[in-house]
mmCIF file of N, CA and C in Angstrom:
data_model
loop_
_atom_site.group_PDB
_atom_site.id
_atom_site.type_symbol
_atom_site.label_atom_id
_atom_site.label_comp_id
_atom_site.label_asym_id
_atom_site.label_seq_id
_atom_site.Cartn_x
_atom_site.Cartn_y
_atom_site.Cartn_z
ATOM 1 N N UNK A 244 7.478 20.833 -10.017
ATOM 2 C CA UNK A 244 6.623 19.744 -9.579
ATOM 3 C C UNK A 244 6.044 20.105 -8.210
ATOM 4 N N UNK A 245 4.824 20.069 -7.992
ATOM 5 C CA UNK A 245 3.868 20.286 -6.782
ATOM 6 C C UNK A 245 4.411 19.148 -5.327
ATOM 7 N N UNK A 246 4.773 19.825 -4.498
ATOM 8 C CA UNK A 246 4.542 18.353 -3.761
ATOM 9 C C UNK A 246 3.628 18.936 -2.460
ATOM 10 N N UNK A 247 3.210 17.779 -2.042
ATOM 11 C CA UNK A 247 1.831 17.588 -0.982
ATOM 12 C C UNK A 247 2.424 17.796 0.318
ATOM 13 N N UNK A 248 1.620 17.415 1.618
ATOM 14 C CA UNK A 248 1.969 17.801 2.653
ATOM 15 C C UNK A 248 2.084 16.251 2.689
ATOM 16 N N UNK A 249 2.285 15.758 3.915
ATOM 17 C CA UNK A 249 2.585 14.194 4.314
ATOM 18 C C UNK A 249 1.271 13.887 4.294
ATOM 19 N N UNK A 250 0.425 14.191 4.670
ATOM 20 C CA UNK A 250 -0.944 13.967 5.059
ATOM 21 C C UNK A 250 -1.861 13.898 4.004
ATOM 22 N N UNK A 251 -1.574 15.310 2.996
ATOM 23 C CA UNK A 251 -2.456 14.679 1.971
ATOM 24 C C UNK A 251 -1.519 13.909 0.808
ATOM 25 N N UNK A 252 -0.604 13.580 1.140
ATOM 26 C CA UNK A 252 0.768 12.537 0.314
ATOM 27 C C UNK A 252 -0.459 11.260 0.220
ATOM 28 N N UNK A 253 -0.733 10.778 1.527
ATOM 29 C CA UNK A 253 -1.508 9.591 2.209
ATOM 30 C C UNK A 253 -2.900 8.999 1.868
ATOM 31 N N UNK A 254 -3.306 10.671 2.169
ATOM 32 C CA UNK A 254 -4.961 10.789 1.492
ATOM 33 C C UNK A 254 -5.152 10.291 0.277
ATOM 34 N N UNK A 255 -4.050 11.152 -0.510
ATOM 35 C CA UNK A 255 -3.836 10.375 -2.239
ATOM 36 C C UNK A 255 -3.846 9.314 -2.628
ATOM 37 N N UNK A 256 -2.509 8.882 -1.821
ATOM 38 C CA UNK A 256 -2.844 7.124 -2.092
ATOM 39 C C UNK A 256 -4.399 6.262 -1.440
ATOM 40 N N UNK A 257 -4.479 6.905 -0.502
ATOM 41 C CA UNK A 257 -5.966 5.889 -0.154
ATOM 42 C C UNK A 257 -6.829 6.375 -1.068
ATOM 43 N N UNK A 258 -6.795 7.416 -1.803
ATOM 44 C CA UNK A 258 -7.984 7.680 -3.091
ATOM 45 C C UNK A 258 -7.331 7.006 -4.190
ATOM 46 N N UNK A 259 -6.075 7.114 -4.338
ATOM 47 C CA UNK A 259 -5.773 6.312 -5.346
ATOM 48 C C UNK A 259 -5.913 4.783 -5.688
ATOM 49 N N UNK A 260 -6.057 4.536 -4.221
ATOM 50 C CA UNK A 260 -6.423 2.684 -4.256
ATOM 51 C C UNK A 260 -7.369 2.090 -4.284
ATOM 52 N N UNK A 261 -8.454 3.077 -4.200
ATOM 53 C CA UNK A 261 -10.003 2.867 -4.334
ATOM 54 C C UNK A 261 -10.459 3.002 -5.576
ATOM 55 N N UNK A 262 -9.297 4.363 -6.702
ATOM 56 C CA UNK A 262 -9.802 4.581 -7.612
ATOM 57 C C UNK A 262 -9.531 3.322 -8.665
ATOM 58 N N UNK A 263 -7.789 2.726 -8.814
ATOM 59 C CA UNK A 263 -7.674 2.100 -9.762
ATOM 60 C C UNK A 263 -7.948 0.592 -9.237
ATOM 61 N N UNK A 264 -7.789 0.082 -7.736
ATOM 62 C CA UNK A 264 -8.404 -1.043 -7.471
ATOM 63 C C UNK A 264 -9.483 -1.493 -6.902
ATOM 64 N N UNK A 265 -10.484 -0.417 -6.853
ATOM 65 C CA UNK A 265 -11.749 -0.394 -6.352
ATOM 66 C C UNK A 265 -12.181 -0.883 -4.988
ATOM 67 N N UNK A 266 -11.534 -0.948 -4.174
ATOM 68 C CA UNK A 266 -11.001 -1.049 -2.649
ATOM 69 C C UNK A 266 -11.931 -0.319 -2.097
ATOM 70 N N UNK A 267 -12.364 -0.778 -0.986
ATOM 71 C CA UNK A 267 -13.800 -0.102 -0.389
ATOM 72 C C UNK A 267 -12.743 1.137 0.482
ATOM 73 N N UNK A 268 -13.015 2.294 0.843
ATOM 74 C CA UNK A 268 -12.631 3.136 1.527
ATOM 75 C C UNK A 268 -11.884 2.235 3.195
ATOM 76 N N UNK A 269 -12.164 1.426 3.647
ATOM 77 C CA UNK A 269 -12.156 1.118 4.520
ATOM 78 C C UNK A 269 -10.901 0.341 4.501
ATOM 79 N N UNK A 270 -10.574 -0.251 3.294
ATOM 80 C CA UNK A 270 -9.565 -1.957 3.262
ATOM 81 C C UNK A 270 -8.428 -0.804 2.312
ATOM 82 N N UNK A 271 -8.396 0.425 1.715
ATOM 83 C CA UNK A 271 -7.788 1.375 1.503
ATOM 84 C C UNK A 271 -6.787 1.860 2.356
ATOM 85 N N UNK A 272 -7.555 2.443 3.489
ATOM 86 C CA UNK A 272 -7.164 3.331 4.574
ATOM 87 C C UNK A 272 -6.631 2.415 5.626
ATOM 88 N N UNK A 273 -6.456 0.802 5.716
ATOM 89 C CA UNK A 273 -6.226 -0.385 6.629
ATOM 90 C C UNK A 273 -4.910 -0.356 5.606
ATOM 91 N N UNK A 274 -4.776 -0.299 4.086
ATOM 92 C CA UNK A 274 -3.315 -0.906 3.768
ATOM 93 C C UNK A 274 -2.646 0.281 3.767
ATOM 94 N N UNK A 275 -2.836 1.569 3.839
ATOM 95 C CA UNK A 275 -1.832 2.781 3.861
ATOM 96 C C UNK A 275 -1.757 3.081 5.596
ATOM 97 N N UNK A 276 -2.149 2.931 6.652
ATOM 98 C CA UNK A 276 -2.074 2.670 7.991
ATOM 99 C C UNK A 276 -1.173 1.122 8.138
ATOM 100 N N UNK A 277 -1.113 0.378 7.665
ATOM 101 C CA UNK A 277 -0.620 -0.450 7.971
ATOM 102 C C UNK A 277 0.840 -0.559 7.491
ATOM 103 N N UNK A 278 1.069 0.185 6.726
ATOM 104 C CA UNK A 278 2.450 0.331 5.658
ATOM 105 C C UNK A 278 2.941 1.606 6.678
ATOM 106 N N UNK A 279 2.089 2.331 6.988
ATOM 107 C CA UNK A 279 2.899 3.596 7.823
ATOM 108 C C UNK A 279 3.084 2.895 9.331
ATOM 109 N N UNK A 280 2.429 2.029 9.906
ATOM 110 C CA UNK A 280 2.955 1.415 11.204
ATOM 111 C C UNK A 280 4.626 1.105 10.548
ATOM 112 N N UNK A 281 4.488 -0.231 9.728
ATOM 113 C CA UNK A 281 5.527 -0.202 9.096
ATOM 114 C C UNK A 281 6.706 0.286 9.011
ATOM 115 N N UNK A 282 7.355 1.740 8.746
ATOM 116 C CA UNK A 282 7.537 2.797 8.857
ATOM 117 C C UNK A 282 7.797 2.560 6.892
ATOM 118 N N UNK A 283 7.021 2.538 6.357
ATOM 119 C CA UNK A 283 7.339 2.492 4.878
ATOM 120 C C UNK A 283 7.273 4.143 4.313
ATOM 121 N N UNK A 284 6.731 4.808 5.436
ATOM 122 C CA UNK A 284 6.781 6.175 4.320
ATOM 123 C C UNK A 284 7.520 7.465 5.273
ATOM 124 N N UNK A 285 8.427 6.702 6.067
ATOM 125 C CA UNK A 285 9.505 7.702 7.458
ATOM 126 C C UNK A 285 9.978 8.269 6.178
ATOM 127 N N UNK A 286 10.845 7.753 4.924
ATOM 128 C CA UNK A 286 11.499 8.748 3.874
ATOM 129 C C UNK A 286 10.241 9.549 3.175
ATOM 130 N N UNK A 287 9.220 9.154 2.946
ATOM 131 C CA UNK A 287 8.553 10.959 2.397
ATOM 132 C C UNK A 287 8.008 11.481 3.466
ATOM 133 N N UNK A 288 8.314 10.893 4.767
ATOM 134 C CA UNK A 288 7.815 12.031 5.688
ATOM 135 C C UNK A 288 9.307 13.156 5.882
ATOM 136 N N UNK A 289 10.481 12.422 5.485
ATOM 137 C CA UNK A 289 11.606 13.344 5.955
ATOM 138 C C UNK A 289 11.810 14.131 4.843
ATOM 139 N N UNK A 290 11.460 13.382 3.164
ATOM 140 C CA UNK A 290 12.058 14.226 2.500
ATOM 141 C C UNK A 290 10.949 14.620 1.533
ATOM 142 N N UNK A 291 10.494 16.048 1.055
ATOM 143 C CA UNK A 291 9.174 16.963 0.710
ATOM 144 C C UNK A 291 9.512 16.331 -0.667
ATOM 145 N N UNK A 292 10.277 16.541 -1.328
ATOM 146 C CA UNK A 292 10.418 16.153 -2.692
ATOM 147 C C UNK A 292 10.239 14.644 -3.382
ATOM 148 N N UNK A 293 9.835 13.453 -2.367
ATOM 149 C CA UNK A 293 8.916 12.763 -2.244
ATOM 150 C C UNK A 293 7.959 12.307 -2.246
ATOM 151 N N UNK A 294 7.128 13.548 -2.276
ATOM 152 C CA UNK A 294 5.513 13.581 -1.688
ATOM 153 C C UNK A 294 4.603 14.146 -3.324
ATOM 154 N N UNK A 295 5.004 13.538 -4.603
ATOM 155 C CA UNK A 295 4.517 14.324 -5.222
ATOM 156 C C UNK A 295 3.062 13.453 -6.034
ATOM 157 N N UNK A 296 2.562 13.913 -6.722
ATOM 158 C CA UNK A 296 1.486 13.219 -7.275
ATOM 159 C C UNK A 296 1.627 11.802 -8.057
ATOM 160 N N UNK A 297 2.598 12.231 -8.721
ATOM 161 C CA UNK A 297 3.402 10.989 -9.227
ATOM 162 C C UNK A 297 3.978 9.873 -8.482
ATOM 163 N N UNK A 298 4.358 10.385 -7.406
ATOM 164 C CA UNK A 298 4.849 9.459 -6.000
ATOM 165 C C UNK A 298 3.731 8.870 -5.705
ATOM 166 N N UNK A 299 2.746 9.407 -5.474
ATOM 167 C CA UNK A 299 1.660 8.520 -4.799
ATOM 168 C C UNK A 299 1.136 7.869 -5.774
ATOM 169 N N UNK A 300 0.975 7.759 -6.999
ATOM 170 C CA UNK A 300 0.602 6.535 -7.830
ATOM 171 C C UNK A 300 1.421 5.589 -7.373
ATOM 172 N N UNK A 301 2.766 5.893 -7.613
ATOM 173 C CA UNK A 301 3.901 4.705 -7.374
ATOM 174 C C UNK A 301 3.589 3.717 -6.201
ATOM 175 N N UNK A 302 3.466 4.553 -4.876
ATOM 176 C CA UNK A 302 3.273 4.066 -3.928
ATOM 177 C C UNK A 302 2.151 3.317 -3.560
ATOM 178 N N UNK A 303 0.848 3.690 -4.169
ATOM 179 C CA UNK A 303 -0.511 3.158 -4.773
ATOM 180 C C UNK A 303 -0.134 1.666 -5.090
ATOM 181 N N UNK A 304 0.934 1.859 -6.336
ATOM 182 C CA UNK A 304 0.661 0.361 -6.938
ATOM 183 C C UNK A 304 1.830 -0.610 -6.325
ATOM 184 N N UNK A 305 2.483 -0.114 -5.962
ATOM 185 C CA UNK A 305 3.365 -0.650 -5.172
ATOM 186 C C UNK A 305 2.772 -1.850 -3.753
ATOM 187 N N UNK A 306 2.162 -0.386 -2.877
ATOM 188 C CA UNK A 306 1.762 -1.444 -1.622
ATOM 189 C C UNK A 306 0.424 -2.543 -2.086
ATOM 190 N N UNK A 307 -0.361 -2.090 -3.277
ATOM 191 C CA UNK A 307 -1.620 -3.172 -3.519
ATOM 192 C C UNK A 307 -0.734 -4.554 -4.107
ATOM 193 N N UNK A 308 0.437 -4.438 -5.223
ATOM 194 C CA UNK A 308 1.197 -5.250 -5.492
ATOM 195 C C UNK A 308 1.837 -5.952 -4.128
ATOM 196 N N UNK A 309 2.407 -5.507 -3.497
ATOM 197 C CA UNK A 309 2.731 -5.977 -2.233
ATOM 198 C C UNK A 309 1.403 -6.504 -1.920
ATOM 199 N N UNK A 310 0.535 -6.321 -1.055
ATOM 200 C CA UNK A 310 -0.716 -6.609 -0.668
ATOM 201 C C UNK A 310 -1.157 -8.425 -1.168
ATOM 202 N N UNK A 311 -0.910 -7.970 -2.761
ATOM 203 C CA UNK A 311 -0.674 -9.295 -3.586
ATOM 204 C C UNK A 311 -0.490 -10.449 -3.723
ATOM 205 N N UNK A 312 0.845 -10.080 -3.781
ATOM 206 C CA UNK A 312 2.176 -10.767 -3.369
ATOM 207 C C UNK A 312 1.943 -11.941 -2.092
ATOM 208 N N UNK A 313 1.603 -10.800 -0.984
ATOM 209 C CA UNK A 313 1.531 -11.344 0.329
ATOM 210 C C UNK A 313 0.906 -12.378 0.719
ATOM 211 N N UNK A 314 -0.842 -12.049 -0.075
ATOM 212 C CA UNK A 314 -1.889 -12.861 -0.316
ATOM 213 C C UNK A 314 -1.524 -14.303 -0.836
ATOM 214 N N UNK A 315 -0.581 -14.169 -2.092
ATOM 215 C CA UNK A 315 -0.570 -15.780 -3.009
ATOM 216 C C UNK A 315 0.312 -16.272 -1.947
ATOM 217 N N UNK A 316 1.524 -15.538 -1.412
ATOM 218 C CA UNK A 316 2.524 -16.541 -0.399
ATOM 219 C C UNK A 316 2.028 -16.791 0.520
ATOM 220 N N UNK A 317 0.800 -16.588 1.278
ATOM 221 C CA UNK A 317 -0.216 -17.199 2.260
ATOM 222 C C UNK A 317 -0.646 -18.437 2.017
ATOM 223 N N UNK A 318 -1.295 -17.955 0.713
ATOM 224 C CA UNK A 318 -2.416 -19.297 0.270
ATOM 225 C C UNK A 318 -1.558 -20.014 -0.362
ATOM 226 N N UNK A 319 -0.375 -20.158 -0.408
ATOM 227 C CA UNK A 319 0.512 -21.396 -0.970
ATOM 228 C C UNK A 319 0.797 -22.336 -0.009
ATOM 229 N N UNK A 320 1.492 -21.453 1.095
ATOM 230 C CA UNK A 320 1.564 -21.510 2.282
ATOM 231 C C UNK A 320 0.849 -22.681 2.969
ATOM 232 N N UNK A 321 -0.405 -21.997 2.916
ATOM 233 C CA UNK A 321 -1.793 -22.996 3.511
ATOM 234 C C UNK A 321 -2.247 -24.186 2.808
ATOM 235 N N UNK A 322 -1.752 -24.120 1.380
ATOM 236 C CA UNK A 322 -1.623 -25.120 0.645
ATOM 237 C C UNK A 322 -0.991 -26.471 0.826
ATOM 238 N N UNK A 323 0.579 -25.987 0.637
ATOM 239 C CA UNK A 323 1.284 -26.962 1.298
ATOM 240 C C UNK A 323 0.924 -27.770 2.380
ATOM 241 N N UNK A 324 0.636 -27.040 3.827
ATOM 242 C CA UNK A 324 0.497 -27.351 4.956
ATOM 243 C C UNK A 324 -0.856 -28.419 4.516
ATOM 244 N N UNK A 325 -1.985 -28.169 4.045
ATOM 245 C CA UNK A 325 -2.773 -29.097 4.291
ATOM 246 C C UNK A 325 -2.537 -30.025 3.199
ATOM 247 N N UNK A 326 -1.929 -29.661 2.341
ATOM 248 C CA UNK A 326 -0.924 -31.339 1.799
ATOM 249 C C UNK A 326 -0.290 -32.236 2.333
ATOM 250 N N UNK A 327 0.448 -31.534 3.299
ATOM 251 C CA UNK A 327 1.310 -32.409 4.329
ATOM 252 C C UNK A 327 0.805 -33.131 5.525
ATOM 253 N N UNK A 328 -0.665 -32.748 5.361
ATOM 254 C CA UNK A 328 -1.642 -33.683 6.163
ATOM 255 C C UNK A 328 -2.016 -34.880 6.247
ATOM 256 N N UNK A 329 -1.963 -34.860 4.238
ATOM 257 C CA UNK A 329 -3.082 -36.033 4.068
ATOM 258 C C UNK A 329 -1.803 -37.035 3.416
#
């Protein structure tokens, strides 16, 4: 199995998130920067056998699922709250 450098580990996924969720290059490269502030990818930066093509799909659908996720528990969130207004 091929594995990547960390860097183009990264690249992958931001092509990968544009490819299967059509994510403008920009809102791509904001959720794989924002997951590496994070430190979500310190383990495939430590370990090479991590970093493989297959990994970065995973990781692809993973953080947009997350991304998701995050989104509906917001807007529920904001839901509630302006329920508890009226």
């Amino acid at each position: 199995m091929t594995t990547l450098t960390y860097e183009a580990f990264l690249d992958e996924i931001t092509t990968l998130l544009t490819e299967l969720y059509e994510l403008d290059d920009e809102a791509a490269i904001k959720l794989v920067v924002d997951a590496q502030a994070d430190d979500y990818f310190v383990a495939h930066d430590d370990h090479e056998e991590m970093r493989t093509l297959e990994q970065a799909k995973k990781e692809a659908v993973a953080l947009y699922e997350n991304k998701q996720n995050r989104a509906q528990t917001q807007g529920r969130q904001q839901l509630r709250a302006r329920q508890k207004k009226t």
